[in-house]
PDB file of C-alpha atoms in Angstrom:
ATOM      1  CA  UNK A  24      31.317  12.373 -21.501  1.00 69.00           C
ATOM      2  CA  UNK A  25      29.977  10.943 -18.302  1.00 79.00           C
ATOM      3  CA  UNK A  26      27.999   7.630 -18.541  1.00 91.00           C
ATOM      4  CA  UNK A  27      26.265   5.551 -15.824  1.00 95.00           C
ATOM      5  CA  UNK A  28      25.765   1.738 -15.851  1.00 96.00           C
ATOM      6  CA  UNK A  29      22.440   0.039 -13.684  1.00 96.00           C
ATOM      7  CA  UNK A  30      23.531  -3.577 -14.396  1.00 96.00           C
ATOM      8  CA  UNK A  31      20.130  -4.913 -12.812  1.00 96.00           C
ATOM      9  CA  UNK A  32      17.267  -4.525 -15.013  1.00 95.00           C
ATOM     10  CA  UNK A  33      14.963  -6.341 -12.513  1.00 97.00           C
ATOM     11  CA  UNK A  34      15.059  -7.269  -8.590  1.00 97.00           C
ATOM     12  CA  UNK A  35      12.627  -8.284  -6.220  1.00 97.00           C
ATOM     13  CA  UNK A  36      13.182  -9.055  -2.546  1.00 98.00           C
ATOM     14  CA  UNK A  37      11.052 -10.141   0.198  1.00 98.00           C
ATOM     15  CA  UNK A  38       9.015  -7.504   2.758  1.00 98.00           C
ATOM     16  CA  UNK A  39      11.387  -6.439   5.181  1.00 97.00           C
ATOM     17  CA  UNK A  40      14.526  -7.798   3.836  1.00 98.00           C
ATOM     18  CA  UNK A  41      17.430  -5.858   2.434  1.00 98.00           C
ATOM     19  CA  UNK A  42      18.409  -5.484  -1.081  1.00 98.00           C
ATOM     20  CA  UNK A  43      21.242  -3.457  -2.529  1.00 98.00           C
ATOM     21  CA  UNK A  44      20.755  -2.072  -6.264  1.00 98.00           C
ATOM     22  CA  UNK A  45      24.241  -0.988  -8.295  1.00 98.00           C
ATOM     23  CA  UNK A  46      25.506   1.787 -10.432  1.00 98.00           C
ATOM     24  CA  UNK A  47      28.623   2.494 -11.307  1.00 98.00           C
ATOM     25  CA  UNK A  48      30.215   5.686 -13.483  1.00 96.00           C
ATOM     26  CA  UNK A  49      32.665   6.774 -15.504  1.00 94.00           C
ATOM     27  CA  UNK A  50      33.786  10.262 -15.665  1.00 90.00           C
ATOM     28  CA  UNK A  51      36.817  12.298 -15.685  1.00 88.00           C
ATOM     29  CA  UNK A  52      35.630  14.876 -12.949  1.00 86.00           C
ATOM     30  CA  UNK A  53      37.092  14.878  -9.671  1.00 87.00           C
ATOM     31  CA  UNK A  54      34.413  16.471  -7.945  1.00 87.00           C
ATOM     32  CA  UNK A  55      30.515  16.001  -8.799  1.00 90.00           C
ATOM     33  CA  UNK A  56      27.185  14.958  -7.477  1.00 91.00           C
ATOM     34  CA  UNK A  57      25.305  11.404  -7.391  1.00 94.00           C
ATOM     35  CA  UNK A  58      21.784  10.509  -7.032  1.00 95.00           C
ATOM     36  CA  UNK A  59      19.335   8.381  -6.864  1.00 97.00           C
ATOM     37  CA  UNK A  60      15.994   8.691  -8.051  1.00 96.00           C
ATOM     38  CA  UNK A  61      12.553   6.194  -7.569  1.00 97.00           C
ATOM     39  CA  UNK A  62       9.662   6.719  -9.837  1.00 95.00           C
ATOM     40  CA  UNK A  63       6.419   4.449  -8.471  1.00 94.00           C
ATOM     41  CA  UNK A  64       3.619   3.565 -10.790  1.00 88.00           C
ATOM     42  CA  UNK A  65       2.414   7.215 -10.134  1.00 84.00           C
ATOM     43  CA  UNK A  66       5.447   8.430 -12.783  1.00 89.00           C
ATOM     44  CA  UNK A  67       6.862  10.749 -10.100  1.00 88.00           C
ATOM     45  CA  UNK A  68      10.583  11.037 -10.269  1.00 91.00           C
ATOM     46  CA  UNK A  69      11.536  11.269  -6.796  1.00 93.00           C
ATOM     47  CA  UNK A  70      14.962  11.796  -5.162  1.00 93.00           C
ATOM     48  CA  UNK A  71      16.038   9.652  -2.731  1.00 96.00           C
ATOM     49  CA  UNK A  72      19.660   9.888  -1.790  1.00 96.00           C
ATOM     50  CA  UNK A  73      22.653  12.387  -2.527  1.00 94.00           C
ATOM     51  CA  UNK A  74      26.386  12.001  -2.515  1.00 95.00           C
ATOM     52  CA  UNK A  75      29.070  14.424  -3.241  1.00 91.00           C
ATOM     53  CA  UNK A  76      31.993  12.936  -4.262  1.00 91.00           C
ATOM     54  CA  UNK A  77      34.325  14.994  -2.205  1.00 90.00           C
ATOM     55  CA  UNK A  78      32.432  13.129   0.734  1.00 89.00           C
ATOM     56  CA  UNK A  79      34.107  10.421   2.372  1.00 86.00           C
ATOM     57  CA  UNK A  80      31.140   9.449   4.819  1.00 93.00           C
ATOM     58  CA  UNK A  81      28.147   7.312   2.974  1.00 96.00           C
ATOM     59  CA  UNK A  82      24.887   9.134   2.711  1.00 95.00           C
ATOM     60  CA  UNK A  83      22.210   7.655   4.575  1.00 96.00           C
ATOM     61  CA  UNK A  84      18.391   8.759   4.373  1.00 94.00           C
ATOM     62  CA  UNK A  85      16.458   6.602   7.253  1.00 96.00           C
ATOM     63  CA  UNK A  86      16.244   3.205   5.289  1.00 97.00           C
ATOM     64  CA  UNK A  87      17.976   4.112   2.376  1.00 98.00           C
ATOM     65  CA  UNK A  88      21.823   4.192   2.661  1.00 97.00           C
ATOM     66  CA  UNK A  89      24.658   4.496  -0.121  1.00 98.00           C
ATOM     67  CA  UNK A  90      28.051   2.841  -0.747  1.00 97.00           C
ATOM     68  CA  UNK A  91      30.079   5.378  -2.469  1.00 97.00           C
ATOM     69  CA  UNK A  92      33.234   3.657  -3.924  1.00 96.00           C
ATOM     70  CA  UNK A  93      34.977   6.652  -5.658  1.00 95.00           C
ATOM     71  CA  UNK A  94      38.133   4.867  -6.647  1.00 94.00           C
ATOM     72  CA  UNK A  95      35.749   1.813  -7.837  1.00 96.00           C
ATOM     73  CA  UNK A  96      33.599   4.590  -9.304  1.00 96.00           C
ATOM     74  CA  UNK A  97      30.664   2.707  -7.843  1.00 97.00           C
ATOM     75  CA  UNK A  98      27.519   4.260  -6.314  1.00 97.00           C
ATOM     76  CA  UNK A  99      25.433   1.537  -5.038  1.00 98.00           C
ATOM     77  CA  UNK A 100      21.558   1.925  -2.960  1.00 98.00           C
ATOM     78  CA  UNK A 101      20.822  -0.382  -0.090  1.00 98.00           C
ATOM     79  CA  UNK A 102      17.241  -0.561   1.179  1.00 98.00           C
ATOM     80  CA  UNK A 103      16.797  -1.878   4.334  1.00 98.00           C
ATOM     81  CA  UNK A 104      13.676  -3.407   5.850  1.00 98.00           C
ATOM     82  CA  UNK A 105      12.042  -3.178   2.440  1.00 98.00           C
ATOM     83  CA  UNK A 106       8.168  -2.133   2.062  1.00 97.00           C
ATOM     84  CA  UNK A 107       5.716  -2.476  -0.202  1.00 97.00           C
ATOM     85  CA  UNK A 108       5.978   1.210  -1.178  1.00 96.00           C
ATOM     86  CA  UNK A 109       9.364   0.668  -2.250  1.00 97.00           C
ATOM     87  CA  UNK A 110       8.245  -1.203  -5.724  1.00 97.00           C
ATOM     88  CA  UNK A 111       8.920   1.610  -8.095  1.00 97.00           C
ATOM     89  CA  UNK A 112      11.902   2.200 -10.896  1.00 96.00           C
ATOM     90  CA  UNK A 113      15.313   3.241  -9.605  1.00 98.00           C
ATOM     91  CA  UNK A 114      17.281   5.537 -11.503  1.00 96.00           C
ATOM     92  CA  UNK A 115      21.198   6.571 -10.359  1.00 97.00           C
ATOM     93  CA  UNK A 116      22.616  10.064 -11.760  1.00 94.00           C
ATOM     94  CA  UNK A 117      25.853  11.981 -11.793  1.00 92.00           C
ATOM     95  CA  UNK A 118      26.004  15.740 -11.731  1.00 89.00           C
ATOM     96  CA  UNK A 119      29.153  17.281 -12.787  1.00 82.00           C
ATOM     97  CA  UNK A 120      29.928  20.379 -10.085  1.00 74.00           C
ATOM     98  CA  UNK A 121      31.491  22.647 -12.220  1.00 68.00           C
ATOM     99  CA  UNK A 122      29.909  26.429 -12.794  1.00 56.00           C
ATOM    100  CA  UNK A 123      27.504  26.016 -15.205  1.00 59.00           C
ATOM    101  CA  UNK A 124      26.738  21.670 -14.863  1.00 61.00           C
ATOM    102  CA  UNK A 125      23.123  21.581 -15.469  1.00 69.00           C
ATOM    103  CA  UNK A 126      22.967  17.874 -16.858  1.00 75.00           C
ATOM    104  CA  UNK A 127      22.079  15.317 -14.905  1.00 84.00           C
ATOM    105  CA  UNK A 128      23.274  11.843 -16.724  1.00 89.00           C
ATOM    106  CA  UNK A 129      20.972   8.668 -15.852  1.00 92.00           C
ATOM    107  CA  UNK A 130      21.267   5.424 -16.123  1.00 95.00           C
ATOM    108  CA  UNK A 131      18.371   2.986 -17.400  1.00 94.00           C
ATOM    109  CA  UNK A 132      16.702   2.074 -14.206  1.00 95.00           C
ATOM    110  CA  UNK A 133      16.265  -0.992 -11.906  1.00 97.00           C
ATOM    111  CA  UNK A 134      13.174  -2.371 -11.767  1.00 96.00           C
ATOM    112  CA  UNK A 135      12.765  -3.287  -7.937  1.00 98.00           C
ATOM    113  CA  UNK A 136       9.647  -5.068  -7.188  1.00 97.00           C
ATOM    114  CA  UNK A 137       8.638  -5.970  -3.293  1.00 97.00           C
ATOM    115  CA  UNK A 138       6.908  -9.613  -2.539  1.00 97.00           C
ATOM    116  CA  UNK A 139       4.693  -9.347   0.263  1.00 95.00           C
TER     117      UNK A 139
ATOM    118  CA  UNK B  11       0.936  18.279  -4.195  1.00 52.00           C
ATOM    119  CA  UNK B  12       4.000  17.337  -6.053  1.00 61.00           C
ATOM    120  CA  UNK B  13       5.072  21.312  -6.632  1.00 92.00           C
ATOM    121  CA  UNK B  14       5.495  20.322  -9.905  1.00 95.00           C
ATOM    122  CA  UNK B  15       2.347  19.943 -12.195  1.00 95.00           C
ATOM    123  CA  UNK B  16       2.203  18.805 -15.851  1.00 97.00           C
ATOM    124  CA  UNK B  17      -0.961  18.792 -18.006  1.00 97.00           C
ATOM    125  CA  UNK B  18      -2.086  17.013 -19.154  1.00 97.00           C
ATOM    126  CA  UNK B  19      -1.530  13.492 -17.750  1.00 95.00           C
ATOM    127  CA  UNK B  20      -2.260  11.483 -20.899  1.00 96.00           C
ATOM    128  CA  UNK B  21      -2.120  12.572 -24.439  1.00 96.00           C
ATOM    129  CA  UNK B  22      -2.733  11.481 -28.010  1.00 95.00           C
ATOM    130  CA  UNK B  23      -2.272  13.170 -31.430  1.00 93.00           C
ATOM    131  CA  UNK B  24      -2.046  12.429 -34.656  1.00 90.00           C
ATOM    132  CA  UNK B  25       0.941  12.932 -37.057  1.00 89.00           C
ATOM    133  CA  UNK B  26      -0.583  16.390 -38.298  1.00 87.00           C
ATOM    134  CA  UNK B  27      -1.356  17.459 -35.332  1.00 88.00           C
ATOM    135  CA  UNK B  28      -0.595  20.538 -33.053  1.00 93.00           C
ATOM    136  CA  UNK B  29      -0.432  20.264 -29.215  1.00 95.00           C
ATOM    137  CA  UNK B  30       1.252  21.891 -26.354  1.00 97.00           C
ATOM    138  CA  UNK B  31       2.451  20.054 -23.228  1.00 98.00           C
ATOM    139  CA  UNK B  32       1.977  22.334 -19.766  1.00 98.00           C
ATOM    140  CA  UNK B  33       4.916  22.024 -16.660  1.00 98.00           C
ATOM    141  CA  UNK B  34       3.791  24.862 -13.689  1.00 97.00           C
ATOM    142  CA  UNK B  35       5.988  24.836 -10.593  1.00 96.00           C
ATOM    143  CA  UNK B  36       4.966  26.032  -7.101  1.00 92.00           C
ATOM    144  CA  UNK B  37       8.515  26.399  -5.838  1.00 93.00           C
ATOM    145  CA  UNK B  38       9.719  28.935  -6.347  1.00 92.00           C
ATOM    146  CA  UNK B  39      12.573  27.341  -8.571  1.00 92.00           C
ATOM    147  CA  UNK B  40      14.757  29.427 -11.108  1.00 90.00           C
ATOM    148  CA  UNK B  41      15.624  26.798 -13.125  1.00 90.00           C
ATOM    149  CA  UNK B  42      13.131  24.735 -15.583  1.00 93.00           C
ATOM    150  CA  UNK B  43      13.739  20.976 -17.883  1.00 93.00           C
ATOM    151  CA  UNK B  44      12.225  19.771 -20.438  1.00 95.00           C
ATOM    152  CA  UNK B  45      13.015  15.495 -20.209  1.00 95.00           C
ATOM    153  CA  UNK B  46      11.763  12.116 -22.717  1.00 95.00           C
ATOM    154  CA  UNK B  47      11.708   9.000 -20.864  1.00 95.00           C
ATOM    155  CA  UNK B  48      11.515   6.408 -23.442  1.00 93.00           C
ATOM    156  CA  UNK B  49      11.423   2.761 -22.918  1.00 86.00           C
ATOM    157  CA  UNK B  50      14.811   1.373 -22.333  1.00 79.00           C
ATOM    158  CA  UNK B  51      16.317   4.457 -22.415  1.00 86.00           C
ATOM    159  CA  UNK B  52      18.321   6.792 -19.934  1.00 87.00           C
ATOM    160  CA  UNK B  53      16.033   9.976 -19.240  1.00 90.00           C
ATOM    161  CA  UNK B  54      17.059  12.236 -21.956  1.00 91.00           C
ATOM    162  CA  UNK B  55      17.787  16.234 -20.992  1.00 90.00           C
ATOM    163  CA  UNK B  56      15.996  17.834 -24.010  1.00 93.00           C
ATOM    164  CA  UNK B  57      15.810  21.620 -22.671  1.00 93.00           C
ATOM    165  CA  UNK B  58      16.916  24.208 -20.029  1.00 91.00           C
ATOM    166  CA  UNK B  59      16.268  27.395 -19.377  1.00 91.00           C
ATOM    167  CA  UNK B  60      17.246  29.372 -16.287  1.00 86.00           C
ATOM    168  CA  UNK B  61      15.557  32.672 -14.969  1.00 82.00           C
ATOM    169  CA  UNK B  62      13.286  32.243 -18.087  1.00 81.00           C
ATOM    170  CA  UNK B  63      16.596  31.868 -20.716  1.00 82.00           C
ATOM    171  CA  UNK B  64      17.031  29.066 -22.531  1.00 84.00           C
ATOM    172  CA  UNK B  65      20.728  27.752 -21.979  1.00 79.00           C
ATOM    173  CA  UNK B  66      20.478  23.838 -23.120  1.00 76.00           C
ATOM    174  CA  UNK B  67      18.810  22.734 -26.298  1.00 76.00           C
ATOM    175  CA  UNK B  68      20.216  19.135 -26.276  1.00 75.00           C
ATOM    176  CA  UNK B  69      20.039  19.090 -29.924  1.00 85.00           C
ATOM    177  CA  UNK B  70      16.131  18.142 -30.121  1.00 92.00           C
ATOM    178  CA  UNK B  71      14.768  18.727 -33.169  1.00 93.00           C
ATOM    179  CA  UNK B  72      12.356  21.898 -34.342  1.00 93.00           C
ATOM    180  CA  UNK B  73       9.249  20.040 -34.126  1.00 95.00           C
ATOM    181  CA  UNK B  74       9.423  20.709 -30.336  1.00 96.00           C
ATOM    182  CA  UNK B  75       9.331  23.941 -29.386  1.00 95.00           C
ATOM    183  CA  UNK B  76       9.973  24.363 -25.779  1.00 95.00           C
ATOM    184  CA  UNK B  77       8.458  28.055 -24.120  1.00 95.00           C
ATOM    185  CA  UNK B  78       9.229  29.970 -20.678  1.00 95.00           C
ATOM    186  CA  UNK B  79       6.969  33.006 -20.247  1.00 94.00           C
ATOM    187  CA  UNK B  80       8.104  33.300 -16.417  1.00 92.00           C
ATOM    188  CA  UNK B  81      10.395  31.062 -13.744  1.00 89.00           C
ATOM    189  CA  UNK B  82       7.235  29.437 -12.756  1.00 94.00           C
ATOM    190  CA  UNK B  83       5.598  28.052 -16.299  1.00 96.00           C
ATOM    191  CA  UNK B  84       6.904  25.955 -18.705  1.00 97.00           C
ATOM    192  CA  UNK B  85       5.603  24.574 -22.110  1.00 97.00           C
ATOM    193  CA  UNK B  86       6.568  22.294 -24.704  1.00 97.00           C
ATOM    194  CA  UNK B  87       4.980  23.101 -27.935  1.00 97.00           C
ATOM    195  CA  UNK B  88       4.619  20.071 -30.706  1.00 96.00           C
ATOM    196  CA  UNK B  89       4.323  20.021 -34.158  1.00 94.00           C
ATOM    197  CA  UNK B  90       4.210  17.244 -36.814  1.00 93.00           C
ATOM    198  CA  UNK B  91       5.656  14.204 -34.474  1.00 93.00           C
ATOM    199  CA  UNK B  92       6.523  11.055 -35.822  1.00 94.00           C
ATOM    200  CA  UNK B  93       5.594   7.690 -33.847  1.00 93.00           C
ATOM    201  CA  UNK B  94       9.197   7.371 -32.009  1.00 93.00           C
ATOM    202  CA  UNK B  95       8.433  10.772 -30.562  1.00 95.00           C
ATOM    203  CA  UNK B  96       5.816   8.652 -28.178  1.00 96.00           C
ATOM    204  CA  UNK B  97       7.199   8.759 -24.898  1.00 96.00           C
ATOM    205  CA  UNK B  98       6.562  10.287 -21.343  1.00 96.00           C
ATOM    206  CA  UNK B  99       7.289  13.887 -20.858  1.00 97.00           C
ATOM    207  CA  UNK B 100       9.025  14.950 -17.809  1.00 96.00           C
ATOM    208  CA  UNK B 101       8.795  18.327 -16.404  1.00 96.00           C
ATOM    209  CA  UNK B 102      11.588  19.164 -13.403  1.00 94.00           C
ATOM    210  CA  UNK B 103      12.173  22.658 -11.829  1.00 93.00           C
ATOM    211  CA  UNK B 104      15.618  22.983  -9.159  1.00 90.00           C
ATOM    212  CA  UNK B 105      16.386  26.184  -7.291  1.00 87.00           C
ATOM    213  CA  UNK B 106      19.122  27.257  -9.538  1.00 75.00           C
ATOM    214  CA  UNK B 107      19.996  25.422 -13.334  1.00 57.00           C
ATOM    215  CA  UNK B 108      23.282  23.813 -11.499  1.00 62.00           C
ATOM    216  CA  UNK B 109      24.762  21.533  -8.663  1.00 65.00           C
ATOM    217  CA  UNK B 110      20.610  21.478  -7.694  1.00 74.00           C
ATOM    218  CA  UNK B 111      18.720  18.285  -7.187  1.00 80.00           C
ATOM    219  CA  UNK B 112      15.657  17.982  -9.559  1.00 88.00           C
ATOM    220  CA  UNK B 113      12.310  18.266  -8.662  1.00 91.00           C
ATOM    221  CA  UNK B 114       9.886  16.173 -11.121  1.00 93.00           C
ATOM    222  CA  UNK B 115       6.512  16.623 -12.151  1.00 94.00           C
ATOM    223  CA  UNK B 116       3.889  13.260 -12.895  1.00 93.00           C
ATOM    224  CA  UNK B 117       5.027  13.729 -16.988  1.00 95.00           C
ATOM    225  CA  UNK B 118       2.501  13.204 -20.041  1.00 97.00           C
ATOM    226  CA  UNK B 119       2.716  10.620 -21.763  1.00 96.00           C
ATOM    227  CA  UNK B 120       2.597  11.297 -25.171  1.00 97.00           C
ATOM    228  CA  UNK B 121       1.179   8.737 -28.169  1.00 96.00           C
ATOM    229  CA  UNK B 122       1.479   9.747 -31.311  1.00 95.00           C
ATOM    230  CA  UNK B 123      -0.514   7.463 -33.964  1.00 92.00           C
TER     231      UNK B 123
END
């Protein structure tokens, strides 16, 4: 069974800096997906990011970037010039890619909270 | 517009009580969950259904009764719930019921007293 460690129940960082939540997995599976998800006050899970593990490259989403350690089994978010909008829960996933993978496994969240 | 809509946003019932939690999806998704977001706790997958089948029942127990009339409507029936059932509901629809990213709905959360 797959399981996913957030080791940060809480950050906070300054407007504009950068801040860089982690995750890391463990899983048999050679090949599957991660995530990362951000639910705001409004309760709306929202996906941010998406790696697949057979990727070398980092994903990268304008601000939003990943460091995807596959031997480390790590998965970590950076944020980059961070806004206010960014305070919201942060939830990393794994997908297993076989036929027929349907569960996504989360971990317990970061709580990321922006100081103006 | 989230293309996922859940009704309704807040609920409370009693112990005795019969209630039915709505998930609608404008997507055009094949692929329908049922999730609990407790406190604490890592999202929990509680049902699946693809193309209107059910194919994941996580083991919940029968006083939720989960219901797919067609790909785009989803319901969660509920039935004699005991306090630790209180939790938000999470609705998610993806374009097929593998290797998709989820699409979330706003949840209800759920109090039962």
């Amino acid at each position: 069974a797959q399981t996913v460690t957030q080791s940060q129940p809480e950050m906070s960082v300054q407007e504009a800096e950068t801040v860089t939540l982690s995750c890391t997995y463990d899983t048999s599976e050679n090949n599957y997906y991660l995530f990362w998800y951000k639910q705001p006050p409004s309760r709306q899970m929202i996906l941010v990011i998406r790696q697949e593990a057979y990727k070398q490259q980092n994903a990268t989403e304008n601000r939003f970037s990943v460091n995807f350690q596959k031997a480390a089994k790590s998965f970590s978010l950076k944020i980059s010039d961070s806004q206010l909008g960014d305070t919201a829960m942060y939830f990393c996933a794994f997908l297993d890619s076989g036929a027929g993978s349907y569960q996504l496994t989360f971990g317990k969240g970061t709580k990321l909270s922006v100081i103006p | 517009e989230t293309g996922v809509t859940q009704t309704p946003r807040h609920l409370v019932m009693g112990m005795t009580n019969k209630k039915s939690l709505k998930c609608e999806q404008h997507l055009g998704h094949n692929a329908m969950y049922w999730y609990k977001q407790s406190a604490k706790k890592p999202l929990e997958l509680m049902f699946v259904y693809s193309l209107e089948e059910r194919v994941e029942n996580n083991s919940v127990p029968s006083r939720f009764s989960p219901e797919c009339p067609n790909s785009s409507h989803l319901f969660l029936h509920l039935h004699t719930l005991q306090p630790e059932d209180s939790a938000l509901y999470l609705c998610a629809s993806s374009p097929s019921s593998y290797n998709s990213p989820l699409h979330f709905g706003n949840g209800t959360r759920l109090t039962v007293t």
